[in-house]
């Protein structure tokens, strides 16, 4: 039985991953912004076999709320061995381009608050000498593109942060997993026309569950995104700038 | 262009909603929409009762959370977008089974309630709605009603079998049935005519929970109604084997350019299936999956009917003159060279259905598919309606895409009382069609 904290537990991807943890009989501590939705997810996971489920209401943008939340999670589960950071927003790129404050707010949620939270978690895990930190980043962080570079750059910052954290914690017994999903059919992408590249939250949640089980370092999900992003990253600028990506 | 992502299972008629929204949080009101809304579950209704051409579809599969399950009593509380397959995956390993199941497990709980579905155990268990202890109904005006046979009983009766028209069902509490394992004891025997079917059924219903027959819809004259009768019970603990690992089902890969079920294939395949074994009776043990859901073994099997889709027809005729009525229906189908391989006969019991608009009622029911060949198919189905109306029977709205408003109102005499419960913000292609010329 693992003791797993999920921050952003009502997100569609996190919920699907959590169902698999529940089926494994893990103990889960769920954090999100809305109490009634958290309760609905927690009840479901309990029925699906979770050993225990605790919930905690928190807005991750409020950095001062992180430490008390981690204390509560450790107290509720009697320690932690896995943390999945799954929250995030997909800002409107046009609004971010027009208004600096919007761009900064997107960065605050998708990069700054995550760096704050992950630093605290990393220090706790380093002290206890074991643990697995998984964070949901995005393929958007692999190269800044006109269509969503504010979101993408925040994820790029997160990627580099996680790479460095993994480097720092090498040999300490603490694992760091960067999850890079492609486009996923969730409420976050409700406004998009869904093409064949869109994956279901079930698929991505299942891949996350597997990657955590295998203690991998980086997980593209679905796997074909690794190839797509390798191609996009290797495009010469002269070509790249003529694309509509 | 029609919307293939939100088609019905028969893939007829073509339809295009003006908008599609999702319900993912049961605590929230029905999503606001500019046009009348209709809940769309897993799209397994055959005809147009799950379609809303020009209106708004509210996808309910996002409401897929369990709320509570008590493994000592078998009472399950869940959101309405949960699939019956998901309930089975949860409950069977804990010794519980669906109290009533239709021929596919890929329907939502909300859909099972809205169509008050039935199964091979109708003669003992009645319809699905009888096992719903309570449901939550959200109206488009923001009201949220808790309905049971005691609480808001009139709303409960209107919503069970109410085709999704009374509002959005967001959660339900259901009583499951105890089982000792996933296996079934199945008795299969060949019968040569309709009289034998009726005799076999009458004899089997007392000590078998599940009875159903496949019938050869191409047989005529003395052989009319011939087929295979299957009677089954859940297997007791003794003789249970471990649950096999489930594998993914293969898919029918593409829509064939013409229907695979056609004049050239229909008769030989039905005849072959009737004579598929030398032995005329045997007994075996089957896992519940192939027993209850043989068609779920091939995903997208509806593609085999080609681009024009198919129409399913299910009717029930009262016991009085059932033999004559079913004979006439089968004769007309065989004479037209229509039908399919999947023709089913079943005797409904007299357990009362809980919904104002529930389809099951005492009598004999016949269900079969028709590849959509255009006018001849529709003329045949109208002729079948003539037989069913004269017999005082009914046709199942969940499977219908073409019955006339007059026929509907004769089959469902409570329609006027029911229409008072229809949410003014909800509508469906089916409802607009059958209400067109009603006053």
mmCIF file of C-alpha atoms in Angstrom, chain A residues 11-181:
data_model
loop_
_atom_site.group_PDB
_atom_site.id
_atom_site.type_symbol
_atom_site.label_atom_id
_atom_site.label_comp_id
_atom_site.label_asym_id
_atom_site.label_seq_id
_atom_site.Cartn_x
_atom_site.Cartn_y
_atom_site.Cartn_z
ATOM 1 C CA UNK A 11 -8.675 17.103 -12.676
ATOM 2 C CA UNK A 12 -9.848 14.538 -15.195
ATOM 3 C CA UNK A 13 -6.371 13.046 -15.655
ATOM 4 C CA UNK A 14 -5.623 12.870 -11.927
ATOM 5 C CA UNK A 15 -8.974 11.246 -11.240
ATOM 6 C CA UNK A 16 -8.301 8.491 -13.782
ATOM 7 C CA UNK A 17 -4.841 7.844 -12.356
ATOM 8 C CA UNK A 18 -6.337 7.829 -8.848
ATOM 9 C CA UNK A 19 -8.863 5.158 -9.818
ATOM 10 C CA UNK A 20 -5.969 2.867 -10.648
ATOM 11 C CA UNK A 21 -4.241 3.623 -7.365
ATOM 12 C CA UNK A 22 -7.536 2.906 -5.620
ATOM 13 C CA UNK A 23 -7.831 -0.441 -7.376
ATOM 14 C CA UNK A 24 -4.329 -1.222 -6.045
ATOM 15 C CA UNK A 25 -5.608 -0.520 -2.545
ATOM 16 C CA UNK A 26 -3.438 2.567 -1.988
ATOM 17 C CA UNK A 27 -4.127 5.236 0.640
ATOM 18 C CA UNK A 28 -4.957 8.565 -0.977
ATOM 19 C CA UNK A 29 -4.993 12.178 0.153
ATOM 20 C CA UNK A 30 -6.802 14.427 -2.296
ATOM 21 C CA UNK A 31 -6.332 18.174 -2.612
ATOM 22 C CA UNK A 32 -8.390 20.549 -4.724
ATOM 23 C CA UNK A 33 -10.256 23.816 -4.679
ATOM 24 C CA UNK A 34 -13.862 22.629 -4.340
ATOM 25 C CA UNK A 35 -14.989 20.617 -1.342
ATOM 26 C CA UNK A 36 -18.056 18.998 -2.939
ATOM 27 C CA UNK A 37 -16.128 17.809 -5.998
ATOM 28 C CA UNK A 38 -13.324 16.455 -3.822
ATOM 29 C CA UNK A 39 -15.859 14.543 -1.736
ATOM 30 C CA UNK A 40 -17.418 13.079 -4.902
ATOM 31 C CA UNK A 41 -14.006 11.889 -6.094
ATOM 32 C CA UNK A 42 -13.064 10.576 -2.657
ATOM 33 C CA UNK A 43 -16.320 8.603 -2.287
ATOM 34 C CA UNK A 44 -15.777 7.059 -5.704
ATOM 35 C CA UNK A 45 -12.192 6.052 -4.923
ATOM 36 C CA UNK A 46 -13.280 4.535 -1.643
ATOM 37 C CA UNK A 47 -15.825 2.331 -3.450
ATOM 38 C CA UNK A 48 -13.139 1.389 -5.982
ATOM 39 C CA UNK A 49 -10.915 -0.007 -3.276
ATOM 40 C CA UNK A 50 -8.790 2.844 -1.882
ATOM 41 C CA UNK A 51 -7.447 1.913 1.546
ATOM 42 C CA UNK A 52 -8.309 5.364 2.907
ATOM 43 C CA UNK A 53 -9.182 8.693 1.355
ATOM 44 C CA UNK A 54 -8.576 12.074 2.928
ATOM 45 C CA UNK A 55 -9.472 15.421 1.394
ATOM 46 C CA UNK A 56 -8.173 18.929 1.830
ATOM 47 C CA UNK A 57 -9.389 22.149 0.234
ATOM 48 C CA UNK A 58 -6.600 24.399 -1.016
ATOM 49 C CA UNK A 59 -5.916 26.900 -3.763
ATOM 50 C CA UNK A 60 -2.405 26.137 -4.959
ATOM 51 C CA UNK A 61 -1.903 29.777 -5.967
ATOM 52 C CA UNK A 62 -1.794 30.542 -2.242
ATOM 53 C CA UNK A 63 1.819 29.539 -1.528
ATOM 54 C CA UNK A 64 1.425 29.905 2.235
ATOM 55 C CA UNK A 65 -1.180 27.114 2.168
ATOM 56 C CA UNK A 66 1.263 24.496 0.869
ATOM 57 C CA UNK A 67 3.120 23.594 4.077
ATOM 58 C CA UNK A 68 -0.017 23.199 6.242
ATOM 59 C CA UNK A 69 -1.509 21.027 3.484
ATOM 60 C CA UNK A 70 1.578 18.787 3.408
ATOM 61 C CA UNK A 71 1.484 18.543 7.208
ATOM 62 C CA UNK A 72 -2.171 17.531 7.025
ATOM 63 C CA UNK A 73 -1.451 14.902 4.367
ATOM 64 C CA UNK A 74 1.404 13.389 6.379
ATOM 65 C CA UNK A 75 -0.733 13.346 9.496
ATOM 66 C CA UNK A 76 -3.705 11.780 7.735
ATOM 67 C CA UNK A 77 -1.776 9.017 5.958
ATOM 68 C CA UNK A 78 0.952 8.551 8.549
ATOM 69 C CA UNK A 79 3.629 9.790 6.167
ATOM 70 C CA UNK A 80 3.860 10.066 2.386
ATOM 71 C CA UNK A 81 5.712 8.099 -0.229
ATOM 72 C CA UNK A 82 4.283 9.435 -3.492
ATOM 73 C CA UNK A 83 3.167 12.916 -4.531
ATOM 74 C CA UNK A 84 1.383 13.576 -7.818
ATOM 75 C CA UNK A 85 1.133 17.253 -8.752
ATOM 76 C CA UNK A 86 -1.676 17.389 -11.289
ATOM 77 C CA UNK A 87 -3.184 20.858 -11.172
ATOM 78 C CA UNK A 88 -2.750 23.523 -13.811
ATOM 79 C CA UNK A 89 -4.594 25.926 -16.041
ATOM 80 C CA UNK A 90 -4.604 26.354 -19.783
ATOM 81 C CA UNK A 91 -4.655 30.121 -20.263
ATOM 82 C CA UNK A 92 -6.022 31.789 -23.353
ATOM 83 C CA UNK A 93 -2.906 32.634 -25.359
ATOM 84 C CA UNK A 94 -4.427 35.723 -26.988
ATOM 85 C CA UNK A 95 -5.364 37.146 -23.570
ATOM 86 C CA UNK A 96 -1.860 36.393 -22.274
ATOM 87 C CA UNK A 97 -0.309 38.136 -25.264
ATOM 88 C CA UNK A 98 -2.471 41.222 -24.748
ATOM 89 C CA UNK A 99 -2.208 41.602 -20.973
ATOM 90 C CA UNK A 100 1.002 41.139 -18.953
ATOM 91 C CA UNK A 101 -0.914 40.429 -15.738
ATOM 92 C CA UNK A 102 -2.720 37.502 -17.386
ATOM 93 C CA UNK A 103 0.577 36.036 -18.575
ATOM 94 C CA UNK A 104 2.078 36.399 -15.110
ATOM 95 C CA UNK A 105 -0.978 34.807 -13.463
ATOM 96 C CA UNK A 106 -0.651 31.819 -15.802
ATOM 97 C CA UNK A 107 2.998 31.513 -14.835
ATOM 98 C CA UNK A 108 2.150 31.811 -11.157
ATOM 99 C CA UNK A 109 -0.189 28.792 -11.287
ATOM 100 C CA UNK A 110 1.699 26.623 -13.776
ATOM 101 C CA UNK A 111 5.284 27.316 -12.721
ATOM 102 C CA UNK A 112 5.818 29.462 -9.602
ATOM 103 C CA UNK A 113 3.352 27.690 -7.305
ATOM 104 C CA UNK A 114 4.548 24.285 -8.531
ATOM 105 C CA UNK A 115 8.191 25.177 -7.872
ATOM 106 C CA UNK A 116 7.233 26.291 -4.366
ATOM 107 C CA UNK A 117 5.271 23.123 -3.672
ATOM 108 C CA UNK A 118 7.818 20.755 -5.205
ATOM 109 C CA UNK A 119 10.664 22.351 -3.243
ATOM 110 C CA UNK A 120 8.858 21.705 0.032
ATOM 111 C CA UNK A 121 7.980 18.128 -0.979
ATOM 112 C CA UNK A 122 11.543 17.445 -2.170
ATOM 113 C CA UNK A 123 13.034 18.587 1.129
ATOM 114 C CA UNK A 124 10.635 16.424 3.128
ATOM 115 C CA UNK A 125 11.345 13.372 0.954
ATOM 116 C CA UNK A 126 15.088 13.989 1.049
ATOM 117 C CA UNK A 127 14.950 14.049 4.859
ATOM 118 C CA UNK A 128 13.030 10.774 5.007
ATOM 119 C CA UNK A 129 15.351 9.224 2.399
ATOM 120 C CA UNK A 130 12.695 7.908 0.042
ATOM 121 C CA UNK A 131 9.725 8.975 -2.014
ATOM 122 C CA UNK A 132 8.499 9.550 -5.539
ATOM 123 C CA UNK A 133 7.609 12.963 -6.904
ATOM 124 C CA UNK A 134 5.525 13.029 -10.097
ATOM 125 C CA UNK A 135 4.446 16.233 -11.783
ATOM 126 C CA UNK A 136 2.222 16.664 -14.821
ATOM 127 C CA UNK A 137 3.963 18.974 -17.237
ATOM 128 C CA UNK A 138 3.139 19.067 -20.961
ATOM 129 C CA UNK A 139 4.603 18.476 -24.385
ATOM 130 C CA UNK A 140 3.968 22.223 -24.804
ATOM 131 C CA UNK A 141 7.095 22.802 -22.716
ATOM 132 C CA UNK A 142 9.366 21.195 -25.301
ATOM 133 C CA UNK A 143 9.417 24.215 -27.635
ATOM 134 C CA UNK A 144 7.744 27.620 -27.399
ATOM 135 C CA UNK A 145 5.142 27.960 -30.102
ATOM 136 C CA UNK A 146 2.978 30.929 -31.120
ATOM 137 C CA UNK A 147 -0.271 29.149 -30.255
ATOM 138 C CA UNK A 148 0.492 28.693 -26.539
ATOM 139 C CA UNK A 149 3.944 29.921 -25.538
ATOM 140 C CA UNK A 150 2.946 31.395 -22.177
ATOM 141 C CA UNK A 151 1.604 28.038 -21.011
ATOM 142 C CA UNK A 152 4.443 26.291 -22.826
ATOM 143 C CA UNK A 153 7.142 28.432 -21.250
ATOM 144 C CA UNK A 154 5.770 27.843 -17.751
ATOM 145 C CA UNK A 155 5.879 24.099 -18.464
ATOM 146 C CA UNK A 156 9.413 24.475 -19.888
ATOM 147 C CA UNK A 157 10.429 26.119 -16.615
ATOM 148 C CA UNK A 158 8.822 23.271 -14.724
ATOM 149 C CA UNK A 159 10.601 20.710 -16.920
ATOM 150 C CA UNK A 160 14.008 22.246 -16.269
ATOM 151 C CA UNK A 161 13.202 22.516 -12.573
ATOM 152 C CA UNK A 162 12.255 18.825 -12.427
ATOM 153 C CA UNK A 163 15.393 17.855 -14.365
ATOM 154 C CA UNK A 164 17.513 19.741 -11.868
ATOM 155 C CA UNK A 165 15.620 18.337 -8.911
ATOM 156 C CA UNK A 166 16.140 14.811 -10.213
ATOM 157 C CA UNK A 167 19.840 15.566 -10.587
ATOM 158 C CA UNK A 168 20.049 16.972 -7.060
ATOM 159 C CA UNK A 169 18.201 14.024 -5.520
ATOM 160 C CA UNK A 170 20.121 11.355 -7.436
ATOM 161 C CA UNK A 171 21.322 8.804 -4.921
ATOM 162 C CA UNK A 172 19.099 10.167 -2.160
ATOM 163 C CA UNK A 173 16.424 7.532 -2.659
ATOM 164 C CA UNK A 174 13.956 10.075 -4.042
ATOM 165 C CA UNK A 175 12.657 9.650 -7.604
ATOM 166 C CA UNK A 176 11.406 12.464 -9.810
ATOM 167 C CA UNK A 177 9.019 11.780 -12.688
ATOM 168 C CA UNK A 178 8.138 14.339 -15.351
ATOM 169 C CA UNK A 179 4.875 13.492 -17.106
ATOM 170 C CA UNK A 180 4.411 15.113 -20.498
ATOM 171 C CA UNK A 181 0.934 14.506 -21.853
#
